[in-house]
Amino acid sequence: MLPIQDSHPTYSTLEEIRQRKEELIDQMQADNKQFSTLWGNIFVKREDSSKGDYIASLVANSVTVIDLILLYRKLRKNYGSLRALFGKGKKK
């Protein structure tokens, strides 16, 4: 990443400006390459997942869905509707 500089450097020739510009371009390209690598690592597909991992994931997701359904039923029973829960409706 580029370091944050407090003061602006002073240049006396156009050649110094060109050199600084090339340095900044090189730093930006290095940062872009690092960013692309990190971004690509986020979305790496796991090829080594076994059938057991698949079943475990399926069970975990199913339990989560069942838990959400039960929570919804409980809230609906106690408040009549979700609108009453978040609105100004009265509790039945």
mmCIF file with all atom_site columns, C-alpha atoms in Angstrom:
data_model
loop_
_atom_site.group_PDB
_atom_site.id
_atom_site.type_symbol
_atom_site.label_atom_id
_atom_site.label_alt_id
_atom_site.label_comp_id
_atom_site.label_asym_id
_atom_site.label_entity_id
_atom_site.label_seq_id
_atom_site.pdbx_PDB_ins_code
_atom_site.Cartn_x
_atom_site.Cartn_y
_atom_site.Cartn_z
_atom_site.occupancy
_atom_site.B_iso_or_equiv
_atom_site.pdbx_formal_charge
_atom_site.auth_seq_id
_atom_site.auth_comp_id
_atom_site.auth_asym_id
_atom_site.auth_atom_id
_atom_site.pdbx_PDB_model_num
ATOM 1  C CA . MET A 1 1  ? 0.000   0.000   0.000   1.00 0.00 ? 1  MET A CA 1
ATOM 2  C CA . LEU A 1 2  ? 1.067   3.541   -0.569  1.00 0.00 ? 2  LEU A CA 1
ATOM 3  C CA . PRO A 1 3  ? 2.409   5.349   2.469   1.00 0.00 ? 3  PRO A CA 1
ATOM 4  C CA . ILE A 1 4  ? 0.554   8.463   3.540   1.00 0.00 ? 4  ILE A CA 1
ATOM 5  C CA . GLN A 1 5  ? 2.738   11.534  3.280   1.00 0.00 ? 5  GLN A CA 1
ATOM 6  C CA . ASP A 1 6  ? 2.056   14.646  5.300   1.00 0.00 ? 6  ASP A CA 1
ATOM 7  C CA . SER A 1 7  ? 3.842   17.133  3.067   1.00 0.00 ? 7  SER A CA 1
ATOM 8  C CA . HIS A 1 8  ? 4.024   17.479  -0.678  1.00 0.00 ? 8  HIS A CA 1
ATOM 9  C CA . PRO A 1 9  ? 7.477   16.858  -2.098  1.00 0.00 ? 9  PRO A CA 1
ATOM 10 C CA . THR A 1 10 ? 9.069   19.669  -4.053  1.00 0.00 ? 10 THR A CA 1
ATOM 11 C CA . TYR A 1 11 ? 10.530  18.972  -7.451  1.00 0.00 ? 11 TYR A CA 1
ATOM 12 C CA . SER A 1 12 ? 13.046  21.132  -9.260  1.00 0.00 ? 12 SER A CA 1
ATOM 13 C CA . THR A 1 13 ? 13.093  19.435  -12.666 1.00 0.00 ? 13 THR A CA 1
ATOM 14 C CA . LEU A 1 14 ? 10.704  17.652  -14.976 1.00 0.00 ? 14 LEU A CA 1
ATOM 15 C CA . GLU A 1 15 ? 12.909  14.555  -14.782 1.00 0.00 ? 15 GLU A CA 1
ATOM 16 C CA . GLU A 1 16 ? 12.282  14.271  -11.020 1.00 0.00 ? 16 GLU A CA 1
ATOM 17 C CA . ILE A 1 17 ? 8.538   14.475  -11.675 1.00 0.00 ? 17 ILE A CA 1
ATOM 18 C CA . ARG A 1 18 ? 8.765   11.740  -14.328 1.00 0.00 ? 18 ARG A CA 1
ATOM 19 C CA . GLN A 1 19 ? 10.758  9.499   -11.985 1.00 0.00 ? 19 GLN A CA 1
ATOM 20 C CA . ARG A 1 20 ? 8.242   9.985   -9.188  1.00 0.00 ? 20 ARG A CA 1
ATOM 21 C CA . LYS A 1 21 ? 5.403   9.277   -11.614 1.00 0.00 ? 21 LYS A CA 1
ATOM 22 C CA . GLU A 1 22 ? 7.053   6.005   -12.677 1.00 0.00 ? 22 GLU A CA 1
ATOM 23 C CA . GLU A 1 23 ? 7.581   5.024   -9.023  1.00 0.00 ? 23 GLU A CA 1
ATOM 24 C CA . LEU A 1 24 ? 3.916   5.657   -8.271  1.00 0.00 ? 24 LEU A CA 1
ATOM 25 C CA . ILE A 1 25 ? 2.809   3.668   -11.324 1.00 0.00 ? 25 ILE A CA 1
ATOM 26 C CA . ASP A 1 26 ? 4.994   0.738   -10.231 1.00 0.00 ? 26 ASP A CA 1
ATOM 27 C CA . GLN A 1 27 ? 3.564   0.899   -6.699  1.00 0.00 ? 27 GLN A CA 1
ATOM 28 C CA . MET A 1 28 ? 0.009   1.034   -8.040  1.00 0.00 ? 28 MET A CA 1
ATOM 29 C CA . GLN A 1 29 ? 0.618   -1.984  -10.276 1.00 0.00 ? 29 GLN A CA 1
ATOM 30 C CA . ALA A 1 30 ? 2.085   -3.940  -7.345  1.00 0.00 ? 30 ALA A CA 1
ATOM 31 C CA . ASP A 1 31 ? -0.910  -3.001  -5.172  1.00 0.00 ? 31 ASP A CA 1
ATOM 32 C CA . ASN A 1 32 ? -3.304  -3.954  -7.973  1.00 0.00 ? 32 ASN A CA 1
ATOM 33 C CA . LYS A 1 33 ? -1.608  -7.343  -8.354  1.00 0.00 ? 33 LYS A CA 1
ATOM 34 C CA . GLN A 1 34 ? -1.820  -7.960  -4.594  1.00 0.00 ? 34 GLN A CA 1
ATOM 35 C CA . PHE A 1 35 ? -5.484  -6.880  -4.562  1.00 0.00 ? 35 PHE A CA 1
ATOM 36 C CA . SER A 1 36 ? -6.315  -9.173  -7.473  1.00 0.00 ? 36 SER A CA 1
ATOM 37 C CA . THR A 1 37 ? -4.637  -12.099 -5.724  1.00 0.00 ? 37 THR A CA 1
ATOM 38 C CA . LEU A 1 38 ? -6.503  -11.481 -2.470  1.00 0.00 ? 38 LEU A CA 1
ATOM 39 C CA . TRP A 1 39 ? -9.806  -10.969 -4.291  1.00 0.00 ? 39 TRP A CA 1
ATOM 40 C CA . GLY A 1 40 ? -9.318  -14.227 -6.179  1.00 0.00 ? 40 GLY A CA 1
ATOM 41 C CA . ASN A 1 41 ? -8.627  -16.087 -2.932  1.00 0.00 ? 41 ASN A CA 1
ATOM 42 C CA . ILE A 1 42 ? -11.993 -15.015 -1.542  1.00 0.00 ? 42 ILE A CA 1
ATOM 43 C CA . PHE A 1 43 ? -13.906 -16.902 -4.210  1.00 0.00 ? 43 PHE A CA 1
ATOM 44 C CA . VAL A 1 44 ? -11.861 -20.088 -4.435  1.00 0.00 ? 44 VAL A CA 1
ATOM 45 C CA . LYS A 1 45 ? -14.111 -23.086 -4.918  1.00 0.00 ? 45 LYS A CA 1
ATOM 46 C CA . ARG A 1 46 ? -13.329 -25.984 -2.634  1.00 0.00 ? 46 ARG A CA 1
ATOM 47 C CA . GLU A 1 47 ? -12.665 -29.046 -4.770  1.00 0.00 ? 47 GLU A CA 1
ATOM 48 C CA . ASP A 1 48 ? -11.724 -31.377 -1.923  1.00 0.00 ? 48 ASP A CA 1
ATOM 49 C CA . SER A 1 49 ? -15.090 -31.432 -0.145  1.00 0.00 ? 49 SER A CA 1
ATOM 50 C CA . SER A 1 50 ? -16.229 -34.934 0.610   1.00 0.00 ? 50 SER A CA 1
ATOM 51 C CA . LYS A 1 51 ? -19.731 -36.367 0.707   1.00 0.00 ? 51 LYS A CA 1
ATOM 52 C CA . GLY A 1 52 ? -19.601 -36.200 4.513   1.00 0.00 ? 52 GLY A CA 1
ATOM 53 C CA . ASP A 1 53 ? -18.880 -32.462 4.387   1.00 0.00 ? 53 ASP A CA 1
ATOM 54 C CA . TYR A 1 54 ? -21.784 -31.996 1.987   1.00 0.00 ? 54 TYR A CA 1
ATOM 55 C CA . ILE A 1 55 ? -24.183 -33.879 4.265   1.00 0.00 ? 55 ILE A CA 1
ATOM 56 C CA . ALA A 1 56 ? -22.961 -31.986 7.345   1.00 0.00 ? 56 ALA A CA 1
ATOM 57 C CA . SER A 1 57 ? -23.530 -28.681 5.557   1.00 0.00 ? 57 SER A CA 1
ATOM 58 C CA . LEU A 1 58 ? -26.976 -29.797 4.436   1.00 0.00 ? 58 LEU A CA 1
ATOM 59 C CA . VAL A 1 59 ? -27.956 -30.801 7.983   1.00 0.00 ? 59 VAL A CA 1
ATOM 60 C CA . ALA A 1 60 ? -26.653 -27.523 9.433   1.00 0.00 ? 60 ALA A CA 1
ATOM 61 C CA . ASN A 1 61 ? -28.597 -25.479 6.883   1.00 0.00 ? 61 ASN A CA 1
ATOM 62 C CA . SER A 1 62 ? -31.730 -27.543 7.498   1.00 0.00 ? 62 SER A CA 1
ATOM 63 C CA . VAL A 1 63 ? -31.522 -27.001 11.250  1.00 0.00 ? 63 VAL A CA 1
ATOM 64 C CA . THR A 1 64 ? -31.157 -23.266 10.657  1.00 0.00 ? 64 THR A CA 1
ATOM 65 C CA . VAL A 1 65 ? -34.252 -23.181 8.444   1.00 0.00 ? 65 VAL A CA 1
ATOM 66 C CA . ILE A 1 66 ? -36.294 -25.179 10.969  1.00 0.00 ? 66 ILE A CA 1
ATOM 67 C CA . ASP A 1 67 ? -35.158 -22.842 13.743  1.00 0.00 ? 67 ASP A CA 1
ATOM 68 C CA . LEU A 1 68 ? -36.256 -19.808 11.710  1.00 0.00 ? 68 LEU A CA 1
ATOM 69 C CA . ILE A 1 69 ? -39.659 -21.368 11.014  1.00 0.00 ? 69 ILE A CA 1
ATOM 70 C CA . LEU A 1 70 ? -40.212 -22.102 14.707  1.00 0.00 ? 70 LEU A CA 1
ATOM 71 C CA . LEU A 1 71 ? -39.153 -18.583 15.664  1.00 0.00 ? 71 LEU A CA 1
ATOM 72 C CA . TYR A 1 72 ? -41.549 -17.117 13.097  1.00 0.00 ? 72 TYR A CA 1
ATOM 73 C CA . ARG A 1 73 ? -44.439 -19.245 14.426  1.00 0.00 ? 73 ARG A CA 1
ATOM 74 C CA . LYS A 1 74 ? -43.681 -18.214 18.012  1.00 0.00 ? 74 LYS A CA 1
ATOM 75 C CA . LEU A 1 75 ? -43.537 -14.511 17.148  1.00 0.00 ? 75 LEU A CA 1
ATOM 76 C CA . ARG A 1 76 ? -46.704 -14.745 15.089  1.00 0.00 ? 76 ARG A CA 1
ATOM 77 C CA . LYS A 1 77 ? -48.524 -16.538 17.922  1.00 0.00 ? 77 LYS A CA 1
ATOM 78 C CA . ASN A 1 78 ? -47.470 -13.983 20.536  1.00 0.00 ? 78 ASN A CA 1
ATOM 79 C CA . TYR A 1 79 ? -47.900 -10.822 18.447  1.00 0.00 ? 79 TYR A CA 1
ATOM 80 C CA . GLY A 1 80 ? -50.549 -11.784 15.883  1.00 0.00 ? 80 GLY A CA 1
ATOM 81 C CA . SER A 1 81 ? -48.353 -10.667 12.991  1.00 0.00 ? 81 SER A CA 1
ATOM 82 C CA . LEU A 1 82 ? -44.864 -9.420  12.399  1.00 0.00 ? 82 LEU A CA 1
ATOM 83 C CA . ARG A 1 83 ? -46.269 -5.998  11.543  1.00 0.00 ? 83 ARG A CA 1
ATOM 84 C CA . ALA A 1 84 ? -47.571 -5.746  15.113  1.00 0.00 ? 84 ALA A CA 1
ATOM 85 C CA . LEU A 1 85 ? -44.116 -6.682  16.409  1.00 0.00 ? 85 LEU A CA 1
ATOM 86 C CA . PHE A 1 86 ? -42.374 -3.830  14.609  1.00 0.00 ? 86 PHE A CA 1
ATOM 87 C CA . GLY A 1 87 ? -45.281 -1.417  14.366  1.00 0.00 ? 87 GLY A CA 1
ATOM 88 C CA . LYS A 1 88 ? -47.542 0.197   16.916  1.00 0.00 ? 88 LYS A CA 1
ATOM 89 C CA . GLY A 1 89 ? -50.005 -2.685  17.051  1.00 0.00 ? 89 GLY A CA 1
ATOM 90 C CA . LYS A 1 90 ? -51.318 -4.038  20.337  1.00 0.00 ? 90 LYS A CA 1
ATOM 91 C CA . LYS A 1 91 ? -50.258 -7.357  21.780  1.00 0.00 ? 91 LYS A CA 1
ATOM 92 C CA . LYS A 1 92 ? -53.089 -9.868  21.728  1.00 0.00 ? 92 LYS A CA 1
#
